[in-house]
Coordinates of C-alpha atoms and ligand atoms in Angstrom, one line a residue:
M30 CA -8.2 27.4 -9.9
G31 CA -10.8 26.6 -11.6
M32 CA -13.0 29.1 -9.7
S33 CA -10.6 32.7 -12.2
S34 CA -11.0 30.9 -14.6
N35 CA -14.7 31.1 -14.5
W36 CA -15.3 34.9 -13.8
Q37 CA -13.9 35.8 -17.2
H38 CA -17.5 34.9 -18.4
K39 CA -20.3 36.3 -18.1
L40 CA -22.5 34.0 -15.2
M41 CA -25.7 34.4 -15.8
L42 CA -28.8 32.5 -15.0
V43 CA -31.7 33.6 -16.3
L44 CA -34.8 32.0 -15.2
Q45 CA -38.5 32.3 -16.8
I46 CA -40.7 30.9 -14.6
V47 CA -44.2 29.3 -14.4
V48 CA -45.2 28.5 -10.8
V49 CA -48.3 26.2 -10.5
V50 CA -49.2 25.5 -7.4
A51 CA -52.0 22.8 -6.1
L52 CA -53.5 23.1 -2.5
M53 CA -54.2 19.7 -2.2
A54 CA -56.7 20.9 1.1
S55 CA -58.4 23.5 -1.0
N56 CA -58.3 21.8 -4.4
T57 CA -58.0 25.0 -6.0
A58 CA -54.5 25.0 -8.2
Y59 CA -53.4 28.5 -9.5
G60 CA -50.7 30.1 -11.4
V61 CA -48.5 32.8 -10.3
G62 CA -46.5 35.1 -12.3
N63 CA -45.4 38.6 -10.4
F64 CA -42.3 37.6 -9.0
H65 CA -42.9 40.8 -6.8
N66 CA -46.0 39.3 -5.3
D67 CA -44.9 35.5 -4.6
F68 CA -41.3 35.7 -4.1
E69 CA -38.8 36.9 -2.3
S70 CA -34.6 37.3 -2.3
T71 CA -33.4 35.6 -0.2
F72 CA -29.0 36.4 -0.9
G73 CA -27.0 38.6 -3.6
G74 CA -29.1 41.4 -3.4
H75 CA -29.2 43.4 -6.6
R76 CA -27.9 40.0 -8.6
V77 CA -31.4 39.1 -8.5
Q78 CA -33.4 40.3 -11.0
I79 CA -37.2 40.5 -12.2
S80 CA -37.7 41.7 -15.4
G81 CA -40.5 41.3 -18.0
P82 CA -44.4 42.1 -18.9
G83 CA -45.9 41.5 -15.1
N84 CA -42.5 40.7 -13.7
S85 CA -42.8 37.8 -14.7
Q86 CA -39.4 36.9 -15.2
L87 CA -36.4 36.1 -12.8
A88 CA -32.6 36.5 -13.5
L89 CA -30.3 35.3 -11.1
N90 CA -27.2 36.5 -11.2
L91 CA -23.6 35.0 -9.9
D92 CA -20.3 37.1 -9.7
E93 CA -17.4 37.0 -7.6
G94 CA -19.0 38.6 -5.1
S95 CA -22.1 36.0 -4.5
G96 CA -24.5 33.8 -5.7
S97 CA -28.9 34.7 -5.8
G98 CA -30.8 33.5 -4.6
F99 CA -34.9 34.0 -3.7
R100 CA -38.0 31.9 -2.5
S101 CA -41.7 31.4 -2.3
K102 CA -43.1 34.0 0.1
K103 CA -46.1 31.1 1.3
E104 CA -45.6 27.6 2.4
Y105 CA -47.4 24.4 0.8
L106 CA -47.8 21.2 2.0
Y107 CA -47.7 19.2 -1.1
G108 CA -48.6 20.5 -4.4
R109 CA -46.4 20.2 -7.9
I110 CA -44.3 23.5 -8.9
D111 CA -43.1 23.7 -12.6
M112 CA -40.0 26.2 -13.5
Q113 CA -39.3 27.3 -16.9
M114 CA -35.3 27.9 -16.9
K115 CA -32.3 28.4 -18.5
F116 CA -29.0 28.0 -17.1
V117 CA -25.3 29.1 -17.5
A118 CA -23.7 28.6 -20.7
G119 CA -20.3 28.1 -21.9
N120 CA -18.4 27.2 -19.3
S121 CA -20.6 26.7 -16.5
A122 CA -18.2 23.8 -14.6
G123 CA -18.4 24.7 -10.7
T124 CA -22.1 26.7 -10.9
V125 CA -24.9 25.1 -9.1
T126 CA -28.2 26.1 -9.9
T127 CA -31.1 24.8 -7.5
L128 CA -34.4 24.3 -7.6
Y129 CA -36.3 22.7 -3.9
L130 CA -38.6 22.9 -1.6
S131 CA -37.7 23.3 1.8
S132 CA -39.1 23.3 5.3
E133 CA -37.5 25.4 8.1
Q134 CA -34.1 24.4 8.5
S135 CA -33.7 25.7 12.0
T136 CA -35.9 23.0 13.2
G137 CA -33.1 20.2 13.0
V138 CA -35.7 17.8 11.9
H139 CA -37.0 19.9 8.1
D140 CA -37.8 18.0 4.9
E141 CA -36.2 19.1 1.9
I142 CA -36.7 17.8 -2.0
D143 CA -33.5 18.9 -3.5
F144 CA -33.4 19.6 -7.7
E145 CA -29.7 20.2 -8.4
F146 CA -28.1 21.4 -11.6
L147 CA -24.2 21.2 -11.6
G148 CA -22.7 22.9 -14.5
N149 CA -19.9 21.8 -16.8
V150 CA -16.8 22.4 -19.1
T151 CA -18.0 23.9 -22.6
G152 CA -19.3 20.9 -24.4
Q153 CA -20.3 18.9 -21.9
P154 CA -23.5 17.8 -20.0
Y155 CA -25.6 18.8 -17.1
T156 CA -25.5 16.7 -13.6
I157 CA -28.6 16.7 -12.2
H158 CA -28.9 16.0 -8.9
T159 CA -31.7 15.3 -6.7
N160 CA -32.1 14.2 -2.7
V161 CA -34.7 14.0 -0.5
Y162 CA -34.7 14.9 3.2
S163 CA -37.1 13.5 5.5
Q164 CA -37.4 15.2 9.2
G165 CA -33.5 16.3 9.5
Q166 CA -32.0 12.7 7.3
G167 CA -31.0 12.6 3.8
N168 CA -28.3 10.4 1.8
R169 CA -31.3 9.6 -1.1
E170 CA -28.9 11.2 -3.7
Q171 CA -29.2 10.1 -7.0
Q172 CA -27.5 11.7 -10.2
F173 CA -28.5 12.2 -14.2
H174 CA -27.2 13.8 -17.3
L175 CA -29.2 16.0 -19.1
W176 CA -29.3 14.8 -22.4
F177 CA -29.6 18.6 -24.0
D178 CA -27.4 21.9 -23.3
P179 CA -29.7 23.4 -21.0
S180 CA -28.4 27.0 -21.7
K181 CA -29.5 27.0 -25.6
N182 CA -33.5 27.5 -24.8
F183 CA -36.1 27.2 -21.4
H184 CA -37.4 24.2 -20.5
T185 CA -39.6 23.2 -17.9
Y186 CA -37.9 21.4 -14.6
S187 CA -41.1 20.3 -11.9
I188 CA -41.5 18.9 -8.7
V189 CA -44.5 16.4 -7.7
W190 CA -45.3 16.7 -3.8
N191 CA -48.7 14.6 -3.0
P192 CA -49.1 12.0 0.0
K193 CA -47.9 9.2 -2.3
L194 CA -45.1 10.0 -3.9
I195 CA -42.7 12.9 -5.0
M196 CA -41.4 13.0 -8.9
F197 CA -39.0 15.1 -10.7
L198 CA -39.9 15.8 -14.3
V199 CA -38.0 18.0 -17.4
D200 CA -40.1 18.4 -19.8
E201 CA -42.8 16.4 -18.5
T202 CA -40.6 13.5 -18.7
P203 CA -40.6 11.9 -15.0
L204 CA -36.6 11.1 -13.7
R205 CA -36.9 10.1 -10.7
V206 CA -39.8 8.8 -8.6
F207 CA -39.5 8.4 -5.1
R208 CA -42.6 6.8 -3.4
N209 CA -44.1 7.1 -0.2
Y210 CA -43.8 3.2 1.8
E211 CA -45.1 3.9 4.9
N212 CA -47.4 1.2 4.5
H213 CA -44.6 -1.2 3.9
G214 CA -43.2 0.2 7.0
I215 CA -40.8 2.7 5.7
T216 CA -41.4 6.0 7.2
F217 CA -38.5 8.6 5.5
F218 CA -41.3 10.6 3.6
P219 CA -41.7 14.4 4.4
K220 CA -45.3 14.4 4.8
N221 CA -45.7 16.8 7.8
Q222 CA -44.2 19.9 7.6
R223 CA -45.2 23.0 4.8
Q224 CA -42.2 23.9 2.9
R225 CA -41.4 27.1 0.2
V226 CA -40.3 27.0 -2.9
Y227 CA -36.7 28.0 -3.3
A228 CA -34.2 28.2 -5.9
S229 CA -30.4 29.7 -6.3
L230 CA -27.5 30.3 -8.3
W231 CA -24.2 29.9 -6.3
E232 CA -20.4 28.7 -7.0
A233 CA -19.8 25.4 -5.7
D234 CA -16.1 25.7 -4.5
D235 CA -17.0 28.7 -2.0
W236 CA -20.4 26.9 -0.7
A237 CA -19.8 27.4 2.6
N238 CA -19.5 31.1 2.3
K239 CA -22.4 31.4 0.4
V240 CA -24.9 28.8 2.5
E241 CA -24.4 31.3 5.5
Q242 CA -26.1 34.3 3.3
Ligands
NAG314 C1 -19.2 16.7 -16.6 O1 -19.0 15.8 -18.0 C2 -18.4 15.2 -17.9 C3 -17.6 14.3 -19.2 O2 -19.1 13.7 -19.5 C4 -19.2 13.5 -16.9 O3 -18.4 12.6 -16.8 C5 -18.9 14.7 -15.9 O4 -19.6 13.9 -14.6 C6 -19.7 16.0 -16.3 N1 -19.2 16.8 -14.8 C7 -20.6 17.2 -13.8 C8 -20.4 18.5 -12.6 O5 -21.1 17.2 -14.4

């Protein structure tokens, strides 16, 4: 029911992205500006639209056929990603926008760092959902509400991942710090597997279908 009313709105996510990945091994940092060079579509076909000067902007679209998504061509072991995003406006209930890092999922023991944004009805706040997987184990969810309307302007959403901690930030404000407590005997921390950067826009009610694409 909720779904059919959503489709009367033009569901569109516009992302303008700045990715800075610091590779710990070489101590080099570089910016990624061109989506054609550094990213590839994961699903949604023509719904992934690259545009702007130097192909620096990417729009993800969601319609009754499918959502859409993309990922980095490279994998990274530790890094920081800053993504400037503008979310679906108006009635965005049922939409899920994701920014996450993940290692190869087919291994069954994959690592993942999730930063997800759940839409809401007009005028109500988006929910931020965070989670961490290590060796295929998750259940480390924490949720927050966004304190501004993320559909009005671009804001910067960041994941910092290093051997000591994982940090989720919004416009440089740390929302959550997830520490590596292996010195205290707790071994739950993604630290061995390289991960790609992923982003997607999809419809939660239809999650089972979308995830296979
Ligand atoms: C929508 O807004 C309501 C009221 O503020 C809040 O309780 C709820 O968690 C929000 N739902 C989502 C999915 O963000």
